[in-house]
mmCIF file of C-alpha atoms and ligand atoms in Angstrom:
data_model
loop_
_atom_site.group_PDB
_atom_site.id
_atom_site.type_symbol
_atom_site.label_atom_id
_atom_site.label_comp_id
_atom_site.label_asym_id
_atom_site.label_seq_id
_atom_site.Cartn_x
_atom_site.Cartn_y
_atom_site.Cartn_z
ATOM 1 C CA MET A 242 -16.810 -14.371 -24.676
ATOM 2 C CA PHE A 243 -13.089 -14.558 -23.724
ATOM 3 C CA GLN A 244 -11.500 -17.899 -23.139
ATOM 4 C CA GLY A 245 -8.166 -16.920 -21.558
ATOM 5 C CA HIS A 246 -7.308 -15.490 -18.186
ATOM 6 C CA PHE A 247 -6.548 -11.817 -17.649
ATOM 7 C CA ILE A 248 -4.106 -11.167 -14.860
ATOM 8 C CA VAL A 249 -3.056 -7.628 -13.855
ATOM 9 C CA PHE A 250 -0.181 -6.507 -11.624
ATOM 10 C CA GLU A 251 -0.522 -3.205 -9.740
ATOM 11 C CA GLY A 252 1.578 -1.223 -7.284
ATOM 12 C CA ILE A 253 3.487 2.036 -6.655
ATOM 13 C CA ASP A 254 6.632 2.916 -8.714
ATOM 14 C CA GLY A 255 9.332 0.576 -7.464
ATOM 15 C CA SER A 256 7.018 -2.124 -6.117
ATOM 16 C CA GLY A 257 8.270 -4.648 -8.589
ATOM 17 C CA THR A 258 5.362 -5.159 -10.898
ATOM 18 C CA THR A 259 7.497 -5.492 -14.024
ATOM 19 C CA THR A 260 9.748 -8.108 -12.505
ATOM 20 C CA GLN A 261 6.807 -10.145 -11.180
ATOM 21 C CA CYS A 262 5.066 -9.945 -14.571
ATOM 22 C CA LEU A 263 8.226 -11.397 -16.157
ATOM 23 C CA LEU A 264 8.652 -14.191 -13.533
ATOM 24 C CA LEU A 265 5.018 -15.245 -13.829
ATOM 25 C CA ALA A 266 5.122 -15.238 -17.616
ATOM 26 C CA ALA A 267 8.301 -17.366 -17.581
ATOM 27 C CA HIS A 268 6.695 -19.873 -15.248
ATOM 28 C CA LEU A 269 3.632 -20.353 -17.434
ATOM 29 C CA ASP A 270 5.684 -20.339 -20.575
ATOM 30 C CA ALA A 271 7.983 -23.165 -19.184
ATOM 31 C CA ALA A 272 4.801 -25.227 -18.568
ATOM 32 C CA GLY A 273 3.726 -24.715 -22.226
ATOM 33 C CA ILE A 274 0.836 -22.331 -21.419
ATOM 34 C CA PRO A 275 0.465 -19.585 -24.042
ATOM 35 C CA VAL A 276 1.139 -16.186 -22.528
ATOM 36 C CA THR A 277 0.779 -12.631 -23.776
ATOM 37 C CA LEU A 278 2.946 -10.372 -21.640
ATOM 38 C CA THR A 279 2.130 -6.729 -21.966
ATOM 39 C CA ARG A 280 2.113 -3.359 -20.153
ATOM 40 C CA GLU A 281 0.405 -0.034 -19.707
ATOM 41 C CA PRO A 282 0.645 2.581 -20.850
ATOM 42 C CA GLY A 283 1.644 0.880 -24.085
ATOM 43 C CA GLY A 284 1.449 -2.650 -25.450
ATOM 44 C CA THR A 285 0.821 -1.823 -29.076
ATOM 45 C CA PRO A 286 2.654 0.535 -31.490
ATOM 46 C CA ALA A 287 0.120 3.353 -31.117
ATOM 47 C CA ALA A 288 -0.278 2.903 -27.424
ATOM 48 C CA GLU A 289 3.530 2.896 -27.001
ATOM 49 C CA GLN A 290 3.592 6.331 -28.705
ATOM 50 C CA ILE A 291 1.039 7.570 -26.258
ATOM 51 C CA ARG A 292 3.241 6.196 -23.448
ATOM 52 C CA ASN A 293 6.269 8.056 -24.780
ATOM 53 C CA LEU A 294 4.191 11.281 -24.727
ATOM 54 C CA VAL A 295 2.562 10.840 -21.296
ATOM 55 C CA LEU A 296 5.787 9.843 -19.560
ATOM 56 C CA ASP A 297 8.086 12.349 -21.306
ATOM 57 C CA PRO A 298 9.949 14.174 -18.502
ATOM 58 C CA THR A 299 10.322 17.249 -20.705
ATOM 59 C CA LEU A 300 6.534 17.586 -21.226
ATOM 60 C CA GLY A 301 6.139 19.464 -17.966
ATOM 61 C CA GLU A 302 2.648 19.697 -16.419
ATOM 62 C CA ILE A 303 -0.363 18.767 -18.395
ATOM 63 C CA SER A 304 -3.928 19.007 -17.097
ATOM 64 C CA HIS A 305 -4.947 16.125 -14.931
ATOM 65 C CA MET A 306 -7.932 15.506 -17.175
ATOM 66 C CA ALA A 307 -5.641 15.364 -20.323
ATOM 67 C CA GLU A 308 -3.522 12.871 -18.433
ATOM 68 C CA LEU A 309 -6.483 10.719 -17.659
ATOM 69 C CA PHE A 310 -7.507 10.718 -21.260
ATOM 70 C CA LEU A 311 -4.068 9.863 -22.567
ATOM 71 C CA TYR A 312 -3.937 6.791 -20.285
ATOM 72 C CA ALA A 313 -7.388 5.899 -21.311
ATOM 73 C CA ALA A 314 -6.641 6.296 -24.988
ATOM 74 C CA SER A 315 -3.652 4.029 -24.701
ATOM 75 C CA ARG A 316 -5.734 1.526 -22.763
ATOM 76 C CA SER A 317 -8.526 1.551 -25.359
ATOM 77 C CA GLN A 318 -6.117 0.820 -28.217
ATOM 78 C CA HIS A 319 -4.445 -1.856 -26.165
ATOM 79 C CA VAL A 320 -7.644 -3.641 -25.309
ATOM 80 C CA GLU A 321 -8.975 -3.663 -28.813
ATOM 81 C CA GLU A 322 -5.739 -4.563 -30.640
ATOM 82 C CA LEU A 323 -4.009 -6.902 -28.235
ATOM 83 C CA ILE A 324 -5.773 -7.879 -25.016
ATOM 84 C CA ILE A 325 -9.187 -9.081 -26.446
ATOM 85 C CA PRO A 326 -7.643 -10.977 -29.431
ATOM 86 C CA SER A 327 -5.176 -12.715 -27.050
ATOM 87 C CA LEU A 328 -7.876 -13.693 -24.592
ATOM 88 C CA GLU A 329 -10.050 -14.987 -27.474
ATOM 89 C CA ARG A 330 -7.084 -17.100 -28.621
ATOM 90 C CA GLY A 331 -7.038 -18.598 -25.155
ATOM 91 C CA ASP A 332 -3.852 -16.968 -23.902
ATOM 92 C CA VAL A 333 -3.137 -16.001 -20.312
ATOM 93 C CA VAL A 334 -2.719 -12.270 -20.541
ATOM 94 C CA ILE A 335 -0.365 -10.757 -17.979
ATOM 95 C CA CYS A 336 -0.596 -7.004 -17.894
ATOM 96 C CA ASP A 337 1.761 -4.589 -16.024
ATOM 97 C CA ARG A 338 -0.861 -2.107 -14.710
ATOM 98 C CA TYR A 339 -4.425 -1.421 -15.964
ATOM 99 C CA ILE A 340 -7.475 0.486 -14.789
ATOM 100 C CA ALA A 341 -6.510 0.441 -11.048
ATOM 101 C CA SER A 342 -3.451 2.482 -12.018
ATOM 102 C CA SER A 343 -5.707 5.290 -13.276
ATOM 103 C CA LEU A 344 -7.859 5.049 -10.166
ATOM 104 C CA ALA A 345 -4.728 5.205 -7.924
ATOM 105 C CA TYR A 346 -2.690 7.771 -9.834
ATOM 106 C CA GLN A 347 -5.251 10.023 -11.567
ATOM 107 C CA GLY A 348 -7.909 9.535 -8.909
ATOM 108 C CA PHE A 349 -6.152 9.249 -5.512
ATOM 109 C CA GLY A 350 -2.885 10.730 -6.680
ATOM 110 C CA ARG A 351 -4.093 13.747 -8.772
ATOM 111 C CA GLY A 352 -7.395 14.199 -6.980
ATOM 112 C CA LEU A 353 -9.717 13.579 -9.902
ATOM 113 C CA ASP A 354 -13.158 12.362 -9.043
ATOM 114 C CA LEU A 355 -13.110 8.543 -8.808
ATOM 115 C CA GLY A 356 -16.452 8.250 -10.471
ATOM 116 C CA VAL A 357 -15.150 10.159 -13.492
ATOM 117 C CA VAL A 358 -11.974 8.154 -13.643
ATOM 118 C CA SER A 359 -14.050 4.913 -13.554
ATOM 119 C CA GLN A 360 -16.482 6.145 -16.099
ATOM 120 C CA VAL A 361 -13.852 7.187 -18.617
ATOM 121 C CA ASN A 362 -12.151 3.807 -18.243
ATOM 122 C CA GLN A 363 -15.322 1.853 -18.702
ATOM 123 C CA LEU A 364 -15.770 3.699 -21.927
ATOM 124 C CA ALA A 365 -12.272 2.934 -22.929
ATOM 125 C CA VAL A 366 -12.345 -0.878 -22.223
ATOM 126 C CA GLY A 367 -16.003 -1.828 -22.679
ATOM 127 C CA GLY A 368 -16.472 -4.902 -20.471
ATOM 128 C CA CYS A 369 -12.848 -6.132 -20.563
ATOM 129 C CA CYS A 370 -11.991 -6.585 -16.858
ATOM 130 C CA PRO A 371 -9.267 -8.569 -15.273
ATOM 131 C CA ASP A 372 -10.038 -12.056 -13.870
ATOM 132 C CA LEU A 373 -7.640 -11.209 -11.030
ATOM 133 C CA THR A 374 -5.547 -8.159 -9.972
ATOM 134 C CA LEU A 375 -2.396 -8.756 -7.964
ATOM 135 C CA TYR A 376 -1.518 -5.749 -5.758
ATOM 136 C CA LEU A 377 2.143 -5.500 -4.616
ATOM 137 C CA ASP A 378 2.080 -3.521 -1.438
ATOM 138 C CA LEU A 379 5.253 -1.706 -0.415
ATOM 139 C CA PRO A 380 6.005 1.180 1.907
ATOM 140 C CA THR A 381 6.820 4.303 -0.118
ATOM 141 C CA GLU A 382 10.325 4.697 1.613
ATOM 142 C CA VAL A 383 11.283 1.103 0.562
ATOM 143 C CA ALA A 384 10.106 1.836 -3.067
ATOM 144 C CA ARG A 385 12.039 5.059 -3.114
ATOM 145 C CA THR A 386 15.309 3.313 -1.985
ATOM 146 C CA ARG A 387 14.773 0.643 -4.700
ATOM 147 C CA ARG A 388 14.178 3.307 -7.392
ATOM 148 C CA ASP A 389 17.280 5.173 -6.279
ATOM 149 C CA GLN A 390 19.373 1.982 -6.480
ATOM 150 C CA ARG A 391 17.890 1.173 -9.880
ATOM 151 C CA GLY A 392 19.041 4.521 -11.218
ATOM 152 C CA GLY A 393 18.215 5.264 -14.865
ATOM 153 C CA GLU A 394 15.921 7.984 -16.261
ATOM 154 C CA VAL A 395 13.192 9.251 -14.006
ATOM 155 C CA ASP A 396 9.878 9.515 -15.854
ATOM 156 C CA ARG A 397 7.374 12.376 -15.610
ATOM 157 C CA LEU A 398 5.280 10.810 -12.789
ATOM 158 C CA GLU A 399 8.248 9.603 -10.750
ATOM 159 C CA GLN A 400 9.549 13.182 -10.928
ATOM 160 C CA LEU A 401 6.518 14.343 -9.033
ATOM 161 C CA GLY A 402 7.813 13.226 -5.721
ATOM 162 C CA GLU A 403 6.807 11.434 -2.571
ATOM 163 C CA GLY A 404 3.522 13.194 -1.852
ATOM 164 C CA LEU A 405 1.989 11.705 -4.958
ATOM 165 C CA GLN A 406 3.511 8.222 -4.214
ATOM 166 C CA GLU A 407 2.071 8.278 -0.696
ATOM 167 C CA ARG A 408 -1.453 9.148 -1.940
ATOM 168 C CA VAL A 409 -1.141 6.516 -4.656
ATOM 169 C CA ALA A 410 -0.085 3.836 -2.097
ATOM 170 C CA ARG A 411 -2.968 4.672 0.172
ATOM 171 C CA GLY A 412 -5.263 4.680 -2.882
ATOM 172 C CA TYR A 413 -4.133 1.184 -3.884
ATOM 173 C CA ARG A 414 -4.887 -0.118 -0.403
ATOM 174 C CA GLU A 415 -8.462 1.241 -0.589
ATOM 175 C CA ILE A 416 -8.982 -0.082 -4.078
ATOM 176 C CA ALA A 417 -7.731 -3.557 -3.254
ATOM 177 C CA ALA A 418 -9.808 -3.732 -0.146
ATOM 178 C CA GLY A 419 -13.005 -2.867 -2.169
ATOM 179 C CA GLU A 420 -12.356 -5.298 -4.962
ATOM 180 C CA GLU A 421 -13.458 -8.900 -5.045
ATOM 181 C CA LYS A 422 -11.085 -10.261 -7.680
ATOM 182 C CA ALA A 423 -7.990 -8.969 -5.903
ATOM 183 C CA LEU A 424 -5.069 -10.428 -3.966
ATOM 184 C CA VAL A 425 -2.614 -8.284 -1.955
ATOM 185 C CA PHE A 426 1.029 -9.295 -1.466
ATOM 186 C CA ASP A 427 3.799 -7.951 0.766
ATOM 187 C CA ALA A 428 6.362 -6.772 -1.712
ATOM 188 C CA ARG A 429 9.104 -6.453 0.837
ATOM 189 C CA LEU A 430 9.913 -10.070 0.156
ATOM 190 C CA THR A 431 12.845 -10.857 -2.249
ATOM 191 C CA LYS A 432 11.720 -11.140 -5.826
ATOM 192 C CA GLU A 433 12.036 -14.944 -5.779
ATOM 193 C CA ARG A 434 10.108 -15.392 -2.543
ATOM 194 C CA LEU A 435 7.371 -13.041 -3.737
ATOM 195 C CA ALA A 436 7.126 -14.839 -7.155
ATOM 196 C CA LEU A 437 6.726 -18.151 -5.275
ATOM 197 C CA SER A 438 4.033 -16.835 -2.988
ATOM 198 C CA ILE A 439 2.166 -15.445 -6.002
ATOM 199 C CA ARG A 440 2.282 -18.765 -7.778
ATOM 200 C CA ASP A 441 1.118 -20.624 -4.544
ATOM 201 C CA ALA A 442 -1.906 -18.195 -4.371
ATOM 202 C CA LEU A 443 -2.740 -18.718 -8.032
ATOM 203 C CA ARG A 444 -2.408 -22.515 -7.833
ATOM 204 C CA GLU A 445 -4.828 -22.496 -4.862
ATOM 205 C CA ARG A 446 -7.283 -20.475 -6.947
ATOM 206 C CA TRP A 447 -7.002 -22.179 -10.366
ATOM 207 C CA SER A 448 -6.653 -25.962 -10.837
ATOM 208 C CA TRP A 449 -5.049 -25.360 -14.271
ATOM 209 C CA PHE A 450 -2.187 -23.391 -12.805
ATOM 210 C CA PRO A 451 1.156 -25.367 -13.275
ATOM 211 C CA LYS A 452 2.960 -26.970 -10.396
ATOM 212 C CA GLU A 453 6.446 -26.008 -9.337
ATOM 213 C CA ARG A 454 9.100 -27.792 -11.482
ATOM 214 C CA GLU A 455 11.405 -30.179 -9.471
HETATM 215 P P1 LIG B 77 5.544 2.008 -15.331
HETATM 216 O O1 LIG B 77 5.537 1.386 -16.738
HETATM 217 O O2 LIG B 77 5.277 1.128 -14.230
HETATM 218 O O3 LIG B 77 6.933 2.833 -15.202
HETATM 219 P P2 LIG B 77 8.436 2.164 -15.217
HETATM 220 O O4 LIG B 77 8.588 1.507 -16.468
HETATM 221 O O5 LIG B 77 9.242 3.443 -14.987
HETATM 222 O O6 LIG B 77 8.469 1.268 -13.980
HETATM 223 O O7 LIG B 77 4.408 3.077 -15.294
HETATM 224 C C1 LIG B 77 4.571 4.310 -15.852
HETATM 225 C C2 LIG B 77 3.966 5.390 -14.918
HETATM 226 O O8 LIG B 77 2.644 5.748 -15.375
HETATM 227 C C3 LIG B 77 3.875 5.107 -13.463
HETATM 228 O O9 LIG B 77 4.356 6.162 -12.764
HETATM 229 C C4 LIG B 77 2.358 4.935 -13.167
HETATM 230 C C5 LIG B 77 1.795 5.847 -14.266
HETATM 231 N N1 LIG B 77 0.374 5.447 -14.679
HETATM 232 C C6 LIG B 77 -0.719 6.278 -14.422
HETATM 233 O O10 LIG B 77 -0.535 7.341 -13.781
HETATM 234 N N2 LIG B 77 -1.906 5.889 -14.869
HETATM 235 C C7 LIG B 77 -2.159 4.778 -15.555
HETATM 236 O O11 LIG B 77 -3.338 4.536 -15.940
HETATM 237 C C8 LIG B 77 -1.030 3.936 -15.782
HETATM 238 C C9 LIG B 77 -1.209 2.627 -16.608
HETATM 239 C C10 LIG B 77 0.244 4.310 -15.357
#
């Protein structure tokens, strides 16, 4: 079975998952711990191509079921090609989004049956589940302000507006509450304070987790 640790970050668009993935990876890397930092959709060449397709703002509406399968196809490739080999090598795998994103966006956001979303994903990943999922909880208004300040291109899901984000945010709270291997953080903190509180929580949980550097 896998040796390494599989850590996933989840949250609505603008909650800061990408930044926190980077900060956690840098902390582990500085302590000499081997890290694989990756993201979904994407993470391998084929899966990144699926990412380009599913997030393409010019694609317009695709069926919700097609969207579910595209994310699952990307995930399946990612698990087989990158996540499992990295865990077997003993790396800590840090992944920006995973199955909970499909439950939150395709299930709660799009209204697909949660049992179906879960089943499709179990088929896609086999038994490859995170050791811990870190949920970054942020009010949708704050997330929107952050996204506006960040500027840049708006992807297909961000285009869909606040109704979806609100349902996704509520979905994440429900998913996290029903999950054993989950921690929820208040993402209104500054990125440095949030990173510190994430590291404190992981240190409390895992004796191997590196101390703060002086
Ligand atoms: P993300 O990479 O966080 O976007 P960005 O780089 O712009 O911050 O995520 C891409 C979008 O895809 C995001 O809106 C969430 C959505 N998504 C799903 O709907 N289902 C999924 O399974 C995943 C992984 C992402």
